[in-house]
Every structure is written in C-alpha cells, then in structure tokens.
XYZ file of C-alpha atoms in Angstrom:
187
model
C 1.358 189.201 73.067
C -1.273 187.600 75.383
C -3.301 189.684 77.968
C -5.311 188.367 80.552
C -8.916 188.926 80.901
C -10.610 189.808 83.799
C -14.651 190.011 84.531
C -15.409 192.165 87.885
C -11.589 192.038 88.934
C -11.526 188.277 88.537
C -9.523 186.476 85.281
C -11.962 184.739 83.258
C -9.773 184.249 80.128
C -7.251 185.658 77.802
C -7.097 188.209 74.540
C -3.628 187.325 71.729
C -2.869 190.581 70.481
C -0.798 190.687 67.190
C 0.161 194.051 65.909
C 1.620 194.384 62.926
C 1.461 197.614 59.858
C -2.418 196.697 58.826
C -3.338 197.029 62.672
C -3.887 194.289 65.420
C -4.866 190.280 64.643
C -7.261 189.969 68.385
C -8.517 186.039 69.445
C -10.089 186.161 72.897
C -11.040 183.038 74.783
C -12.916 183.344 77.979
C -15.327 181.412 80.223
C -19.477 182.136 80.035
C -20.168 185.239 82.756
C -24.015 184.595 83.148
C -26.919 185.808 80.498
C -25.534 189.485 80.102
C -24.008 190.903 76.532
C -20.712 191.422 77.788
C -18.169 193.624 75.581
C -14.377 193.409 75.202
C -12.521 196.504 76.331
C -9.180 196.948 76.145
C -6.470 200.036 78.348
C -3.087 200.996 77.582
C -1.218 203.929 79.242
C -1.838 206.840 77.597
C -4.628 206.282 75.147
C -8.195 206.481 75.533
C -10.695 202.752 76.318
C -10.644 200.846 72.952
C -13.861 198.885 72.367
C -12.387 195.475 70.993
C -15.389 193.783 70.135
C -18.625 191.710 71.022
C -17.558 188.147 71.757
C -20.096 185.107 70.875
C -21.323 182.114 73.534
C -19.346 178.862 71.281
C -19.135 175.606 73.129
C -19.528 177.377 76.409
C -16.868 179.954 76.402
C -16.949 183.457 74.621
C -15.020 184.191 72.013
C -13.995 186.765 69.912
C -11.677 186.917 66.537
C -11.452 190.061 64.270
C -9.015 192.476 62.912
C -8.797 195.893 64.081
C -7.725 198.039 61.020
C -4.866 200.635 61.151
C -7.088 203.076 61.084
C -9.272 201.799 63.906
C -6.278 201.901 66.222
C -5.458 205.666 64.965
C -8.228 207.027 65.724
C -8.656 205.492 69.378
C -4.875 207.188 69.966
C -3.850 203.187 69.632
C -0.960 203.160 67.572
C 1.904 201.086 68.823
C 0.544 200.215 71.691
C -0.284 197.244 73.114
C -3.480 196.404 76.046
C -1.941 196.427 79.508
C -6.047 195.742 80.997
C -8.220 193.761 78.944
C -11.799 193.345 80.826
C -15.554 192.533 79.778
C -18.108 194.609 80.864
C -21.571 195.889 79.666
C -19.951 199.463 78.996
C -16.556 201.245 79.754
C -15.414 201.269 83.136
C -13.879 204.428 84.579
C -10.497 204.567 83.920
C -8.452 203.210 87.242
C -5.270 205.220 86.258
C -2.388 204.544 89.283
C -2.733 207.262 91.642
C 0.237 210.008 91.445
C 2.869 209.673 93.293
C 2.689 212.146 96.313
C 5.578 214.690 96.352
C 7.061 215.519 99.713
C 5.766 218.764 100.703
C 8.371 221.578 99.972
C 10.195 222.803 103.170
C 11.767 225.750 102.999
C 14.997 226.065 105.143
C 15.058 228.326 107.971
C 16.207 231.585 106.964
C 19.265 232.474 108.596
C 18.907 235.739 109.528
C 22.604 238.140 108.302
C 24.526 239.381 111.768
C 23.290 243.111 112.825
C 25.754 245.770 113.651
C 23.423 248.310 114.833
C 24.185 251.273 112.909
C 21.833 251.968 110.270
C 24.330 252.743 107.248
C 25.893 249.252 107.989
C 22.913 247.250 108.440
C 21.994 248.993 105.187
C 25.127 247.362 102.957
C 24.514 244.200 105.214
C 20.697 244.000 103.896
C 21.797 245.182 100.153
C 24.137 242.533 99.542
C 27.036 244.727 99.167
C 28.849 243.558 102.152
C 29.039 240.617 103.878
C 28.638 240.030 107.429
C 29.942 237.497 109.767
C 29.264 237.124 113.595
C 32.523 237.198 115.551
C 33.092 236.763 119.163
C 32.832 240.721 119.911
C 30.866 241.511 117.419
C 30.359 241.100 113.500
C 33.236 241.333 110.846
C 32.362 243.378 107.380
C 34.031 242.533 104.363
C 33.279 243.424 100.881
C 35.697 243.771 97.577
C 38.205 246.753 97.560
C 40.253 248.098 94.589
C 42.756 251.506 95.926
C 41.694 252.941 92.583
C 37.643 252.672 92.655
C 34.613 253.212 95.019
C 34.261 250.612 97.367
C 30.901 249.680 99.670
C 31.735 249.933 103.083
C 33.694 253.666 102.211
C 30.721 255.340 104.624
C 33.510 254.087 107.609
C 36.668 253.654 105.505
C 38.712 255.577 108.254
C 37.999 251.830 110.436
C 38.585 250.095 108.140
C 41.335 247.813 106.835
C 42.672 246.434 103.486
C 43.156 242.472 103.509
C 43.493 240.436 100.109
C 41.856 242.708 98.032
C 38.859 242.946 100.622
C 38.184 246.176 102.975
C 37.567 244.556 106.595
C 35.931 246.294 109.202
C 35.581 245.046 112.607
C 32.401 245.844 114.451
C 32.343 245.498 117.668
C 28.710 244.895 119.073
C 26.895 245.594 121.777
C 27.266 242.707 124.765
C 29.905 241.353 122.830
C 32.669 240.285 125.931
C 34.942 242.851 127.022
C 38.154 241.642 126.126
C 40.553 241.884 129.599
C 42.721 244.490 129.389
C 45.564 244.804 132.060
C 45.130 246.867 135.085
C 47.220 249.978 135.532
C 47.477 248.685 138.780
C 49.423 245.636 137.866
C-alpha cells in the first residue's frame, strides 16, 4: 500500500508499505525539508506512533528503505495494521486522534404525573402500582386484576366497585369534575 507523506501538514512525498509474515518491506521517497534531521513516523488507529526510520539526503530527495521485523511491529501494538498518517518530524507529534462524536444530551420525558382521587387509601394503590388510574370526564376510573376466589387491590372500596373482564372497576368521581344534568322534578 502507498501512504502519503506529509511535512508540517503539507505532502512532501510518499512511504510503500508491504506487510507480509516477516513484518513490513518500507521505501519512502520525499522532497529535501531544509538542514534539519527529520524522522519518519508512522499512525494507525489504535496503536501507539511507530518510529519508521531516519531517511538519508540522495540526489536531493530523502529516502528511506529498511525492513521492519515481526517483532518490531509487535511490540509497537503494529500487527496487521497498516499507516493511515505517515509524517516527518524531529520527534513524535501528539497524537491528533478525531474528536468523539458528541452524544445528544439525554432528555428525560416529562413525567406524567398518575390521576389523583383524593382519598388517601386510593391514591395509595394508585402510587404502589397496584391499580391503575385513568382520568375520566368526572373523575378518574380504577382498575386493577380481580379473581372471585382471591384478594384483590382495590378490596378497601369493593362495595363501589364493579367486576368487568376479569378487572374490578371503580369509578371515582372527583372533585370539580361536571355535574352531570339530572332532570328536574319540576319537569
């Protein structure tokens, strides 16, 4: 595989990388980058900075060709992978790892507060779990699983209430709920 080189973020040149079971075959070409002793270093996700090697000034250009041994690559965390940032430099550079993505902060949904009947035993069963609760036009309607032959939750005011489908039903009338129009004697 070929990677390009870069010297201060700009390509100068490029590095053939050829893996294979004895480790990595490495040829890097690249233009002069003034009097310093440049190094070749060489990223890949997940493993550390692997120093490549100290290319040589030859006809004007740097170059670099060596074998980097199995072992080499093991112990740098290198094996199977392959440079994705190839870049000369004096030392390492500090690892420019893509920033993680940002999650959407976590909104919690409004909590939808259970319908209120007003009497404490009720409200009790309503809070619990045991019964469930659901606002009507006059006021809230209880419900919760009924069996003739066991206990049941809303048996505190089982004389109002009714057996539907398996389920006791109470209907609780509220507290401003509308007054439902009831015919006048008068009429």
């Amino acid at each position: 595989m070929r990677a390009e080189v870069t010297f201060d973020g700009a390509p100068v040149g490029t590095l053939d990388w050829r893996a294979d079971s004895r480790g990595a075959e490495v040829a890097l070409d690249c233009v002069c980058c003034g009097e310093r002793i440049l190094r070749v270093f060489a990223e890949s996700g997940g493993a550390g900075t692997l120093y490549v090697g100290l290319p040589e000034p030859q006809g004007g250009r740097l170059r670099l060709t060596r074998r980097l041994s199995a072992e080499t690559l093991h112990r740098a965390g290198w094996e199977g992978k392959t440079p994705e940032r190839v870049y000369l430099a004096e030392k390492p550079l500090p690892r420019t790892e893509p920033p993680e993505p940002q999650s959407a902060p976590r909104v919690e949904p409004p909590r939808i507060e259970p319908p209120r009947t007003g009497d404490a035993v009720l409200d009790a069963l309503i809070e619990a779990g045991a019964v469930s609760a659901e606002r009507t036009e006059n006021g809230v309607c209880l419900s919760c699983p009924f069996s003739p032959h066991e206990p049941f939750a809303l048996a505190p005011a089982f004389v109002l209430c009714r057996a539907e489908r398996g389920r006791a039903v109470l209907d609780w009338k509220t507290e401003g709920a509308a007054e439902p129009a009831a015919p006048s004697e008068m009429d």
